[in-house]
Structure formats: C-alpha cells, structure tokens
Coordinates of C-alpha atoms and ligand atoms in Angstrom, one line a residue:
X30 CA 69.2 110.9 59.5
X31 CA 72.3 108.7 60.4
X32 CA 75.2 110.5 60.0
X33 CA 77.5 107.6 59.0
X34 CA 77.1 105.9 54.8
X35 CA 76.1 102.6 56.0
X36 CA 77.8 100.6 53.4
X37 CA 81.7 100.8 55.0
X38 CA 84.3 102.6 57.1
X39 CA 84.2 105.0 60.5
X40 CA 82.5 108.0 60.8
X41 CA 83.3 111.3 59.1
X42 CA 86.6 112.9 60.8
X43 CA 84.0 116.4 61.3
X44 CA 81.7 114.4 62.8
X45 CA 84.3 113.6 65.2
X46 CA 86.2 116.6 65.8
X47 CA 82.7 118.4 66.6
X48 CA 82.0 116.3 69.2
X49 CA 84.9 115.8 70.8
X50 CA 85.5 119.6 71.3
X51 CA 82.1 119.5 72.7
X52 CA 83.3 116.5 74.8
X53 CA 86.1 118.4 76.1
X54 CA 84.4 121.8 77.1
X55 CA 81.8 119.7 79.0
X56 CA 84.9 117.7 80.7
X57 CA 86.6 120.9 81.9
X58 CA 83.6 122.3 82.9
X59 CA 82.6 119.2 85.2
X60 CA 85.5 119.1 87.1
X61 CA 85.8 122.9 87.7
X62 CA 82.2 122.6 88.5
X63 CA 82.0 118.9 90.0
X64 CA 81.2 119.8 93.9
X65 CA 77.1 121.2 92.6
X66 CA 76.4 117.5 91.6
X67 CA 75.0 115.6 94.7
X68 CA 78.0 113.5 95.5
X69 CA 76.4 109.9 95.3
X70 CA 74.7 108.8 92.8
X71 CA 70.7 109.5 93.5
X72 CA 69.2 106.6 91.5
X73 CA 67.8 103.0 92.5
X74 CA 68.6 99.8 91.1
X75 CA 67.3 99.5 87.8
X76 CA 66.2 103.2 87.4
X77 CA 69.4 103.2 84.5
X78 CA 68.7 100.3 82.4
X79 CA 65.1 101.7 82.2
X80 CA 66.3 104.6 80.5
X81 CA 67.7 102.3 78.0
X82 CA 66.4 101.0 75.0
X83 CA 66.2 97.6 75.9
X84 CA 67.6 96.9 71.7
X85 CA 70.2 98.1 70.0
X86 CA 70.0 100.9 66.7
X87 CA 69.4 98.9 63.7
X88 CA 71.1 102.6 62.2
X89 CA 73.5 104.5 63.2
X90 CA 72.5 107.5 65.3
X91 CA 74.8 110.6 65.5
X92 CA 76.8 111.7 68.1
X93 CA 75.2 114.7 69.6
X94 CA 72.4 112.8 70.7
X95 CA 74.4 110.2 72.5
X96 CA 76.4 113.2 73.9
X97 CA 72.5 114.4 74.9
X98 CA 71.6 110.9 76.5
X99 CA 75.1 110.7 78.3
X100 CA 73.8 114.1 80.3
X101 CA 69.9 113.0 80.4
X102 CA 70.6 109.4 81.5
X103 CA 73.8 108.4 82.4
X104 CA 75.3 111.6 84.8
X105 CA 72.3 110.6 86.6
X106 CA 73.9 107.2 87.6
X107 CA 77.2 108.5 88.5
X108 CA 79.0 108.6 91.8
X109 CA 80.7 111.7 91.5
X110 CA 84.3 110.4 92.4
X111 CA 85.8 113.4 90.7
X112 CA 83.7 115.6 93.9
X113 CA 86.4 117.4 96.0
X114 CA 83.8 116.0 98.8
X115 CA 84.3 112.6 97.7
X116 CA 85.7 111.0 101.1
X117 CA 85.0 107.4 101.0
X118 CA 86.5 104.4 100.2
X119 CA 90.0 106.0 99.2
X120 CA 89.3 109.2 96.9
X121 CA 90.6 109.2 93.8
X122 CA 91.3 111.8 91.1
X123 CA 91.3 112.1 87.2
X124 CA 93.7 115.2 86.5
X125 CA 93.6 117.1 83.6
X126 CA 96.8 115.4 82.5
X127 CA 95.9 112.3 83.4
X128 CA 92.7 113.0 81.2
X129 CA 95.2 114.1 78.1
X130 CA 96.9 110.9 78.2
X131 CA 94.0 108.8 78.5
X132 CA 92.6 110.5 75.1
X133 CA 95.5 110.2 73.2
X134 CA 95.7 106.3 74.3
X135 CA 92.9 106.0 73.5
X136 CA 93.4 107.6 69.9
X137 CA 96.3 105.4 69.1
X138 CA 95.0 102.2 70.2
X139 CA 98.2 100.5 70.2
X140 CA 99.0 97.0 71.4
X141 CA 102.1 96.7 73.5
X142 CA 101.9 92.9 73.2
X143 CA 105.7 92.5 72.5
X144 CA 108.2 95.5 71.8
X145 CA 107.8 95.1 68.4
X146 CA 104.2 96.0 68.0
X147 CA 104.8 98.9 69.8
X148 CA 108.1 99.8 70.8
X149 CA 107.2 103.0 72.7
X150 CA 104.4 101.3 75.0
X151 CA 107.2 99.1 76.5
X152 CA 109.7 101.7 76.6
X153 CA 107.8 104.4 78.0
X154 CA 106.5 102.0 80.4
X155 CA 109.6 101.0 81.5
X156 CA 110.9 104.5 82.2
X157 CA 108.0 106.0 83.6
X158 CA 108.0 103.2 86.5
X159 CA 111.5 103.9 87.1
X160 CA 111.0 107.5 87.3
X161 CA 108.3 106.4 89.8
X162 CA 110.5 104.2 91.8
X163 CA 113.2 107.0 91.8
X164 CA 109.9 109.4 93.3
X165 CA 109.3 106.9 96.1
X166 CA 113.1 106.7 96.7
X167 CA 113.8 103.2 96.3
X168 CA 116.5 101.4 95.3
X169 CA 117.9 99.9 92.2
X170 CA 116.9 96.8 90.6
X171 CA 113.2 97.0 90.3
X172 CA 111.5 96.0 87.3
X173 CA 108.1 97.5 86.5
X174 CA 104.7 96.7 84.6
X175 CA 101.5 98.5 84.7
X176 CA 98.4 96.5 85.6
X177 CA 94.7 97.0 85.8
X178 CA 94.4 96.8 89.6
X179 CA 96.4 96.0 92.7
X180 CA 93.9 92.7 92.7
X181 CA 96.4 91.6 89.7
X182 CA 99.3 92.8 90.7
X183 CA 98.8 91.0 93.9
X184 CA 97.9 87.7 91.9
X185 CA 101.1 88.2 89.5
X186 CA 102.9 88.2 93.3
X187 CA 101.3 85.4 95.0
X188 CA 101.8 83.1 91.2
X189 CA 105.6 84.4 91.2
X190 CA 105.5 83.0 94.7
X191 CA 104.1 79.7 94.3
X192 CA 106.6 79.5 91.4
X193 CA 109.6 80.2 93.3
X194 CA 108.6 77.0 95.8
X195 CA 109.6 75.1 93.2
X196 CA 106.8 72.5 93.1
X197 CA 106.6 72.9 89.0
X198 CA 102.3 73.7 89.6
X199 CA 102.6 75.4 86.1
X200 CA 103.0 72.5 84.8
X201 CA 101.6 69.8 87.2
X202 CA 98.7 71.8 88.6
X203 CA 98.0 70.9 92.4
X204 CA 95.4 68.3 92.0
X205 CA 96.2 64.5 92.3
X206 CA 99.6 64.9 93.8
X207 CA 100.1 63.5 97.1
X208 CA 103.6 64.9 97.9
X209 CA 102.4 68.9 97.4
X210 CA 102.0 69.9 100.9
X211 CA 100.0 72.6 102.2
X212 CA 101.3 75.9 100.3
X213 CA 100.5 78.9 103.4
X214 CA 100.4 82.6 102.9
X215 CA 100.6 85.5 105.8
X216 CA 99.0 88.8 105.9
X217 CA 97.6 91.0 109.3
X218 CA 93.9 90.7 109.8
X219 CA 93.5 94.2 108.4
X220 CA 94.7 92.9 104.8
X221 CA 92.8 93.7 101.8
X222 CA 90.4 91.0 100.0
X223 CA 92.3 91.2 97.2
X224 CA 95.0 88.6 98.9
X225 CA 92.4 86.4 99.3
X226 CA 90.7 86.2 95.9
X227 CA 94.8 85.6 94.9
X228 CA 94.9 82.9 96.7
X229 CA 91.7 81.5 95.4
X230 CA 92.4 82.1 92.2
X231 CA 95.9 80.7 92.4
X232 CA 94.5 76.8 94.1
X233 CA 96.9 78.0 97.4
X234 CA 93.0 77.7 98.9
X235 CA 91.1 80.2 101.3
X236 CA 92.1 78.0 104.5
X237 CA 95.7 78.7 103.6
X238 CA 96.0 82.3 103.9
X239 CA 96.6 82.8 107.4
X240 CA 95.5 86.2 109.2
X241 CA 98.2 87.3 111.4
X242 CA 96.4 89.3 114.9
X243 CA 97.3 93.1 114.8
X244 CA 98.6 95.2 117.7
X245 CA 96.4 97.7 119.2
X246 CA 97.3 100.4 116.3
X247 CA 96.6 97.8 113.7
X248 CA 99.9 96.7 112.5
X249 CA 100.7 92.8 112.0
X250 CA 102.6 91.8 115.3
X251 CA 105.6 90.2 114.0
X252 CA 106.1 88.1 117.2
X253 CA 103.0 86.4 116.2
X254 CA 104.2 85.9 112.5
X255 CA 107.0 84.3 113.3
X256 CA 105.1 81.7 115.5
X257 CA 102.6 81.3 112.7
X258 CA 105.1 80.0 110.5
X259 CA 107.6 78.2 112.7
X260 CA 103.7 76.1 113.7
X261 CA 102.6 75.6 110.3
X262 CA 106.6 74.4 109.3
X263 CA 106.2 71.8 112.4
X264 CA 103.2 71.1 111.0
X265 CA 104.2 70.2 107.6
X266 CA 103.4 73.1 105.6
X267 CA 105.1 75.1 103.2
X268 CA 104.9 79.3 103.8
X269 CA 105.8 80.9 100.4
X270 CA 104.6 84.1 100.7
X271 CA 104.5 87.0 103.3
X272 CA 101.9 90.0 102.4
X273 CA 102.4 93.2 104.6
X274 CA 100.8 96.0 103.9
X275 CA 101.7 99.7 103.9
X276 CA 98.5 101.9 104.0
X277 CA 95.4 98.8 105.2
X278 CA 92.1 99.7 104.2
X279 CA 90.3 100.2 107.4
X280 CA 92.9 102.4 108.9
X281 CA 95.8 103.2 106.9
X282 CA 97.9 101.1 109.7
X283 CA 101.5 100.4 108.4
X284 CA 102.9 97.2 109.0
X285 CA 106.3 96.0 110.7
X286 CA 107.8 95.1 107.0
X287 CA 111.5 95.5 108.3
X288 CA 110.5 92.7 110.5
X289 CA 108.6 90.5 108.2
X290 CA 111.3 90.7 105.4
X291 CA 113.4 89.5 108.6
X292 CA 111.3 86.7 109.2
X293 CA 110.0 85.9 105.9
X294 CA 113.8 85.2 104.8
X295 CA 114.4 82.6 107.4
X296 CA 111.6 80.2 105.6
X297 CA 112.7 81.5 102.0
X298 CA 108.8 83.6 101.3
X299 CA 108.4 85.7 99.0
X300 CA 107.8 89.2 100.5
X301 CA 104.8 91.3 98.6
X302 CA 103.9 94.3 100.1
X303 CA 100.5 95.9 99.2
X304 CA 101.3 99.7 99.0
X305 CA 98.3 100.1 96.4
X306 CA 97.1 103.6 98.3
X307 CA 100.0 104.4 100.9
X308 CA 103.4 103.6 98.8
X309 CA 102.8 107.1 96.6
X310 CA 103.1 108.9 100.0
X311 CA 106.9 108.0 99.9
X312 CA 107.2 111.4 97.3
X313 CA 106.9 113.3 100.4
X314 CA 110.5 113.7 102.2
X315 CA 109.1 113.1 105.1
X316 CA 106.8 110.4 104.4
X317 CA 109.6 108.7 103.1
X318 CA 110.4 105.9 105.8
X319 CA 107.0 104.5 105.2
X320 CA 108.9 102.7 102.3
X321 CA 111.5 101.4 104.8
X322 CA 112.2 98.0 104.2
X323 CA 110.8 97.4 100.9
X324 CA 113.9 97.6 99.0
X325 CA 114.1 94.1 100.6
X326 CA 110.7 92.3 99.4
X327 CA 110.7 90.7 96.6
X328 CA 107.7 92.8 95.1
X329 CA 105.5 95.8 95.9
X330 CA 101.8 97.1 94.7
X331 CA 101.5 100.8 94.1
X332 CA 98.3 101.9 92.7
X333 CA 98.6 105.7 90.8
X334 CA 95.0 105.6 89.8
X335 CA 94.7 106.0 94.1
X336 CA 96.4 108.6 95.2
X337 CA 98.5 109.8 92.4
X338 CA 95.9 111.9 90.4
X339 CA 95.8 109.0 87.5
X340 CA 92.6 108.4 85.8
X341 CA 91.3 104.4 86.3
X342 CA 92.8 102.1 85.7
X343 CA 96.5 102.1 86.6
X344 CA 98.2 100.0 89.1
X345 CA 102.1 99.4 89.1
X346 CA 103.3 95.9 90.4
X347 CA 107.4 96.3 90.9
X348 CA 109.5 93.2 91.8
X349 CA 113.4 92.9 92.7
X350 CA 113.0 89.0 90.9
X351 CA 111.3 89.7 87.2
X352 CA 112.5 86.5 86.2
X353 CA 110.5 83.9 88.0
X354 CA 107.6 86.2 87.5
X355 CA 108.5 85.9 83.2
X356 CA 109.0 81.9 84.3
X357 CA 105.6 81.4 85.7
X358 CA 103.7 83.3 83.0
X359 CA 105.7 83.0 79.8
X360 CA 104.8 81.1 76.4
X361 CA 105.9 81.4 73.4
X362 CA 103.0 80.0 70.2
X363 CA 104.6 80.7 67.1
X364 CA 102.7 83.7 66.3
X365 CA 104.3 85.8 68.6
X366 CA 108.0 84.8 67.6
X367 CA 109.7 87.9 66.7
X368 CA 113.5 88.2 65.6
X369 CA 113.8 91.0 68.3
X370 CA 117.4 90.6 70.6
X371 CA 116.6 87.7 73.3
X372 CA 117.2 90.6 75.6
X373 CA 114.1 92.7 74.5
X374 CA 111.6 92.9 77.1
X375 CA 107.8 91.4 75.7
X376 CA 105.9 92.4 78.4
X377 CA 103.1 89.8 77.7
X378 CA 105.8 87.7 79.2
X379 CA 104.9 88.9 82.7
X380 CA 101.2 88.2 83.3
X381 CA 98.3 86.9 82.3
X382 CA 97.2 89.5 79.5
X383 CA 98.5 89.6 76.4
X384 CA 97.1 92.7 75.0
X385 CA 97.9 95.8 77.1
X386 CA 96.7 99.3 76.9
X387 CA 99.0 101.8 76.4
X388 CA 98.7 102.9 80.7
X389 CA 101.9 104.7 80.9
X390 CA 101.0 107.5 78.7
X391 CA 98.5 108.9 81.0
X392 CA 101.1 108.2 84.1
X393 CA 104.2 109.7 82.6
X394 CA 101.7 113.2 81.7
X395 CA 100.9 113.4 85.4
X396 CA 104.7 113.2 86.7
X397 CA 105.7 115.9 84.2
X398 CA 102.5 118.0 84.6
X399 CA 103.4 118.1 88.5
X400 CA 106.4 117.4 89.1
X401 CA 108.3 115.5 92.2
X402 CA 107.5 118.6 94.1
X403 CA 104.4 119.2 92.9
X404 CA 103.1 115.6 93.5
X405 CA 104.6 116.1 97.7
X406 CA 102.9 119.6 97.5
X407 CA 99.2 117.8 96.9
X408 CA 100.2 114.3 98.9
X409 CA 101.4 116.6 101.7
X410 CA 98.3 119.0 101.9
X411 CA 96.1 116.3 101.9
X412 CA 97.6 114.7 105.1
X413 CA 97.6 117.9 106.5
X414 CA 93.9 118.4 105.6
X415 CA 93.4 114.8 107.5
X416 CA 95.1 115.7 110.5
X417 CA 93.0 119.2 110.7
X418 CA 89.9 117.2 110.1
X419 CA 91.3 114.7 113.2
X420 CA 91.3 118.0 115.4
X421 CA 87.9 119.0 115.0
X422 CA 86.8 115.5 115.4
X423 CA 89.2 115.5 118.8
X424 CA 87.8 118.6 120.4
X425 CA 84.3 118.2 120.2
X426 CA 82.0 116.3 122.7
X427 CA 81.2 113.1 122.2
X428 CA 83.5 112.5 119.3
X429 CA 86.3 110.2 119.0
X430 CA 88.7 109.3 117.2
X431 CA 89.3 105.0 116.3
X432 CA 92.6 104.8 114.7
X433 CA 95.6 106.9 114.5
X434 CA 95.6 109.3 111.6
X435 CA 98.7 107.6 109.6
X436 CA 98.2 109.3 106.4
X437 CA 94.9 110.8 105.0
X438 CA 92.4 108.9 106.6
X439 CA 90.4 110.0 109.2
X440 CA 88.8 107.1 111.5
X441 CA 86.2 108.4 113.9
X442 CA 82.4 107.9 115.4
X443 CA 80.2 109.5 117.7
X444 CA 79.9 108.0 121.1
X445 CA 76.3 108.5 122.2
X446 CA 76.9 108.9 126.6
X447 CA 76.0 105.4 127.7
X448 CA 75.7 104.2 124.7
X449 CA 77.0 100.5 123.5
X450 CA 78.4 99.1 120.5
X451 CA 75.0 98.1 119.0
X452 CA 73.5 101.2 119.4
X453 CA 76.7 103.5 118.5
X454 CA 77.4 101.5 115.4
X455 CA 73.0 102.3 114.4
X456 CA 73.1 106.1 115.4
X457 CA 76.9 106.1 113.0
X458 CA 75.1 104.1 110.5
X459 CA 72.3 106.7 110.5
X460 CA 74.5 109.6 110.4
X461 CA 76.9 108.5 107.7
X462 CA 73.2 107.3 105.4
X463 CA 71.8 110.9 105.9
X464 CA 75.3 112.7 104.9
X465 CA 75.4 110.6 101.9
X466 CA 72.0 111.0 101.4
X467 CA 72.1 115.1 101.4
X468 CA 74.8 114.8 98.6
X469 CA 76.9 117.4 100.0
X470 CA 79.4 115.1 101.0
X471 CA 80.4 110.9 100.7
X472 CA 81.8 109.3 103.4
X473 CA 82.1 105.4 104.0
X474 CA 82.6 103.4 106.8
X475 CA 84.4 100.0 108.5
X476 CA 84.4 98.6 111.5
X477 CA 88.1 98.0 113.6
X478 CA 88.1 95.6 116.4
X479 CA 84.7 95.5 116.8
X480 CA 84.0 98.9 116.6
X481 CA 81.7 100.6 113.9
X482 CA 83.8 103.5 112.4
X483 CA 83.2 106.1 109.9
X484 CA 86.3 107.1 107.5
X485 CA 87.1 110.2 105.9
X486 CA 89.6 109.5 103.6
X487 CA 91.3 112.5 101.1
X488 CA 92.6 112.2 98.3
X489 CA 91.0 113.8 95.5
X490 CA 93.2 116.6 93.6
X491 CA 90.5 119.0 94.2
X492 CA 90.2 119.2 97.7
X493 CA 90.6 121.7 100.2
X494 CA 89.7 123.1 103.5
X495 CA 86.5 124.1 102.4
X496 CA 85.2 120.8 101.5
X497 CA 86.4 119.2 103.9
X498 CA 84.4 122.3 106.4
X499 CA 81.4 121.4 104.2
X500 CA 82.1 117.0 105.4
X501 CA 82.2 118.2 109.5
X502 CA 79.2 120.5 109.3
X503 CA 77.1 117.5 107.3
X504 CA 78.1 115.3 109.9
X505 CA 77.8 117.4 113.0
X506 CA 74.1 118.3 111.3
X507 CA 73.1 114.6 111.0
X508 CA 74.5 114.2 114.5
X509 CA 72.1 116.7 115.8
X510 CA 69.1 115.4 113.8
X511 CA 69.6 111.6 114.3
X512 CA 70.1 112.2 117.8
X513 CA 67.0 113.9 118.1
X514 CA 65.1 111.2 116.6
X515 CA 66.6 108.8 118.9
Ligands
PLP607 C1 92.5 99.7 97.1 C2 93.4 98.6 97.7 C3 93.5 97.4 97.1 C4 92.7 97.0 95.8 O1 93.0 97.9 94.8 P1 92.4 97.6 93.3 O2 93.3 98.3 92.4 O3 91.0 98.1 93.3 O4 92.4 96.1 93.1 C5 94.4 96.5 97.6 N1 95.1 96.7 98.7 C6 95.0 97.9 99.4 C7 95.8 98.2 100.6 C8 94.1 98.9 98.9 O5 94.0 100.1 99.5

C-alpha cells in the first residue's frame, strides 16, 4: 500500500520521524563500524543501474523499503570515504557534527539568495568564515563566502582577476576585439586542474596558463616566474593572475608565496593561492607559517569538506578585494530589489549562483563541536601518523620515499634492485590494484618528475595507528606476492 493520500501534500510527519530515527541509528552505526566494509567500492560499471528499475513508481512506495534498497543496492556502490583506511586522493571526513548540521539544512531548506530571504544564512556565513580566518591566523580584512568546490572558488578568483585588468570582458566579451591582448596566468607544474578548467571556462584559453618548472622538492621556483612574466610582458601579453599553491596534489609541496606576492605586485596580478587541503593545517601553532604570506594575496581557497571534518560540499573562497569580485558578478533584475540598507551584504552578488544552501550551518557545528584545540589535536595527529608511516617506509629495504613528507601525505614506491622506471612504475601499479583490491585499505597514486609514486594521504577523523599498521602490512603483503609473480 502507498503510504502517502495521493491526491495532495508531503508525507505523514510519522512516516517521517520513523524513518529518520531509523536513518540515524544506521548512520551512527556506520561510522563506528565503517572500517568492516571493503574500502572501495566492489562493483563494475553498470552492476548499479541494473539494480534499478529502469522506470520510475507510478505510486508512491514507503520509506522502509527505499531505506531496504539503499542497504541492498546502493552501500554496494559506495567507496567507503568515511573508512579510517581511506588513504587516497586526500581523505575526507563527515563528523558527527558535521552530519547534525547537514540535517538540519537540509530541514529548513532556506535560500540565502539575498539577506532578506534569509538573514541567518548570510550572517552565520559571514561569522563562521571569520572565526575560520581567526583559526588559521590571518589577518584582518578578509571577506568570506562558502562555495561548492575549490574548482569555483578558483573560477570566482581567476573572473575577479580578469576583472581587475580592466578590459570591461563582462561587458564586451573577448571575441572580435583586436586591442585585447593575450590575458596570461602562472601556476607551478604541480598545480591542480582546477586552474585550468578556470581558465577555460573564463575565455583566458588553455595556452595562456603558463606552468612555472618546480625545484627539486616541488615548489614553483620563483626565479623562473619572474622571467616568465618579464618574457610574456616583452612579448605583449598581459599576466593578471599568479596561482601558488599551498598543499599541491601530488605532493603536498608548498610554494614560495612570499615571493610570488613579491613578484606578482610588480605586474599588478592578482595573487590566488589554492590552500583547498593544506590552508586548515594553519590551526596548528606550529603549522602556522605555512600561511606566511597570504595576508598579501588578494584571495585564498580553503576547502573544510578536506581536511576539516566537514561533510561534502564545502569550500571557502576568502579575498582581501570583495568588491571587484561583487563588480564582476553582480546584477540586479527587479525581482531581487529589496529595500534592505545599500550596505547589506546579498551574497548572490559574489558568484555565479544565486540560490545557496545554507553550508555554514554544518561548518560553524564542527568549530564548536572541536574546538581550536580540538581541530590542531586531530590536524596534528594526523601529520604525526604521516611522518610514522614515512619511517616504516624509510627503514625497510627497497622502499623509498619520493617527496618530502610536508604535511599528511606520504609519497613512496618500491624500487625493485635493477629495476627501471617502466617496470617500477608496473610492479607499484600492481601492488597499489591488489591493496585496493583486498579492501582492507585505499591508496591512490601519481607520478612526480617522471617517477610513478604511490600516496598515502590521512585525513579522515577516524584514523589511527592501527589503520594506518593495517595500510603497511597490505602493502608490504602485495609487495611480497607481486614480486613473486614477477
Ligand atoms: C582538492 C584540491 C582542489 C580541488 O578541490 P575541489 O573542491 O574538489 O574542486 C584544488 N586544489 C588543490 C590543491 C586540491 O588539493
């Protein structure tokens, strides 16, 4: 029998409430009991959607058997990121606060548009990313939005950018218009792909982001930024934007930004830096000089839903300079006129979106739940369980490691004797594919200079020593095995 009167209006408020206690048991349960699900998801392409009823319920079915099918069909597809053996990519966490917030967002459903329709979603906002700016000790004069991804809050950077140049493309565009020269963007080699898709997006064009060379430890030589720029200015072009990058993917490599805020300021760029996993490291005291320099970019990219125990999606995009960022975004049709003070911060005004979830909810319920020391308690112990984890890998034979252990990343292969790149990067492939494979642990891999590389990255609220024991016997296991196959 469908549970809901078909003729009008939601479902019972029992209907409801039984499920969602249900829905809650099962999600404390999961996460206390998350590490007996094999890590990575198990299925093949496809296997999902054949589970699926290929139409949709001409009735409405009740809850509890959706609640069924979630276990029966969907857990099945999941990549258990909420695993304290989840180390690849860069682990992530939903907390139990986090989780809190995201329900009761999610029960409100407000809008935060403008201030009016939703004068708490602004607000909130707006203190919670201050409190977070005071956490990663910068200085005054940052303003604050929450975004889906570091992808956009790079794009809102690179757009501000473009604007500040002053070539009026919000208007013009940049097609048909002989005297717009070449627009040029710098980031290292090791910068994420989300600068690039910005600069796709944004008509700057793929050719003009330029990839500064990186020192042996991976950081963007400034030496050779500088002469990027002072070629591409006798050249003709225009640099507008310099993109360095606290925490790279690969490697966790920090670059010089002192430097490129130096240089960067000579040609009038806007500096972004790209902080989406390393910037929350700057809670710790003593982590803290990884922020050095910022307070003189123009705008920065944290990503909470990373490393700060914040369920997906939330990503913070600061800048010292909200104004041309309002300038190349805002519009005003007359539906959205309000009588509010001209003062009163509409944050649709700032970005592409108009609608915005209410993000900060979830954010502000982690950094009370924790606490500034309780955030650098978990941040530290995680670089601590990194740098353990880089010890076993340094001591044992044939082992190394490929990149200094900046935060909590571990970079390392295993280095066959005699063996060369082609056949190290095959034996590390193999290794890493039957780890996965075992589901006891997830670990992903990249390849610096040249060199194929397996990463081990913590993160996940739920780690500790144990898990990341259970990660170095795996791989010292698939070692043995693919070595004996060899
Ligand atoms: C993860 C990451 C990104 C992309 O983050 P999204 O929020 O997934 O868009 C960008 N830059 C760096 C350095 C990252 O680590």
């Amino acid at each position: 029998m469908p549970i809901a009167d078909s003729s009008a209006g939601d479902l019972p408020p029992e209907a409801f409430r039984t499920a969602a206690h249900a829905a809650v048991d099962w999600i404390a349960e999961y996460l206390e009991q998350s590490a007996h699900y094999p890590v990575r998801s198990r299925v093949q392409p496809g296997d999902i959607r054949a589970m699926l009823p290929a139409h949709p319920p001409a009735q409405g079915e009740p809850l509890d058997a959706m609640l069924q099918d979630f276990h029966a069909t969907i857990l099945p597809g999941i990549t258990h990121w909420n695993h304290p053996a989840f180390f690849a990519y860069f682990a992530n966490s939903a907390s139990y606060p986090g989780i809190l917030g995201e329900l009761l967002t999610a029960g409100l459903n407000a809008n935060g548009m403008l201030w009016i329709t939703s004068p708490a979603v602004t607000e909130l906002e707006q203190v919670t990313l201050d409190w977070l700016r005071q956490l990663m000790g910068l200085g005054d004069g940052w303003f604050g939005q929450i975004t889906d991804t570091a992808s956009v809050s790079t794009f809102y950077a690179l757009a501000a950018a473009r604007e500040r140049a002053g070539y009026d493309v919000r208007t013009k565009g940049m097609t048909a218009r002989p005297e717009l020269p070449r627009l040029r963007v710098y980031c290292s080699e090791h910068a994420h792909s989300s600068i690039d898709k910005a600069v796709i997006a944004l008509g700057i064009g793929h050719e003009n982001l330029v990839k500064i060379p990186a020192d042996d430890q991976f950081r963007m030589r400034a030496d050779a930024l500088a002469a990027a720029i002072a070629d591409d200015v006798a050249a003709g072009f225009k640099p507008i934007a310099v993109v360095p990058c606290i925490g790279t993917t690969s490697t966790t490599s920090v670059d010089p930004v002192v430097e490129a805020v130096r240089i960067a300021r000579e040609y009038g760029c806007w500096v972004h830096v790209d902080a989406a996993y390393g910037g929350v490291a700057a809670i710790v005291p003593e982590l803290r000089y990884l922020l050095d320099g910022v307070d003189g970019a123009d705008s920065l990219v944290v990503n909470p839903h990373k490393w700060l125990f914040t369920p997906m999606d939330c990503s913070v995009f600061y800048t010292r300079d909200p104004h041309t960022v309002k300038q190349a975004f805002a519009l005003l049709p007359e539906y959205l006129v309000t009588s509010t003070p001209d003062e009163t911060i509409n944050l649709m005004d700032y970005g592409i979106q108009l609608g915005r979830r209410f993000r900060a909810l979830k954010l502000w319920m982690v950094l009370r739940a924790f606490g500034r020391e309780g955030l650098a308690e978990r941040i530290r112990r995680h670089c601590e369980l990194a740098r353990e984890f880089a010890g076993m890998v340094h001591f044992e034979g044939g082992w190394e490691l490929t990149a200094p252990v900046t935060l909590s990343l571990v970079c390392f292969r295993l280095v066959p004797p005699g063996a060369d790149e082609d056949t190290i990067a095959r034996v590390n492939a193999a290794i890493m594919e039957r780890v996965n494979a075992r589901g006891h642990a997830y670990l992903s891999h990249t390849k610096v200079a040249g060199r194929y590389t397996l990463r081990l990255a913590i993160g996940n609220i739920r780690t500790d020593r144990s898990h990341v024991d259970v990660a170095w016997r795996e791989l010292r296991g698939a070692a043995a095995a693919v070595q004996r196959a060899e």
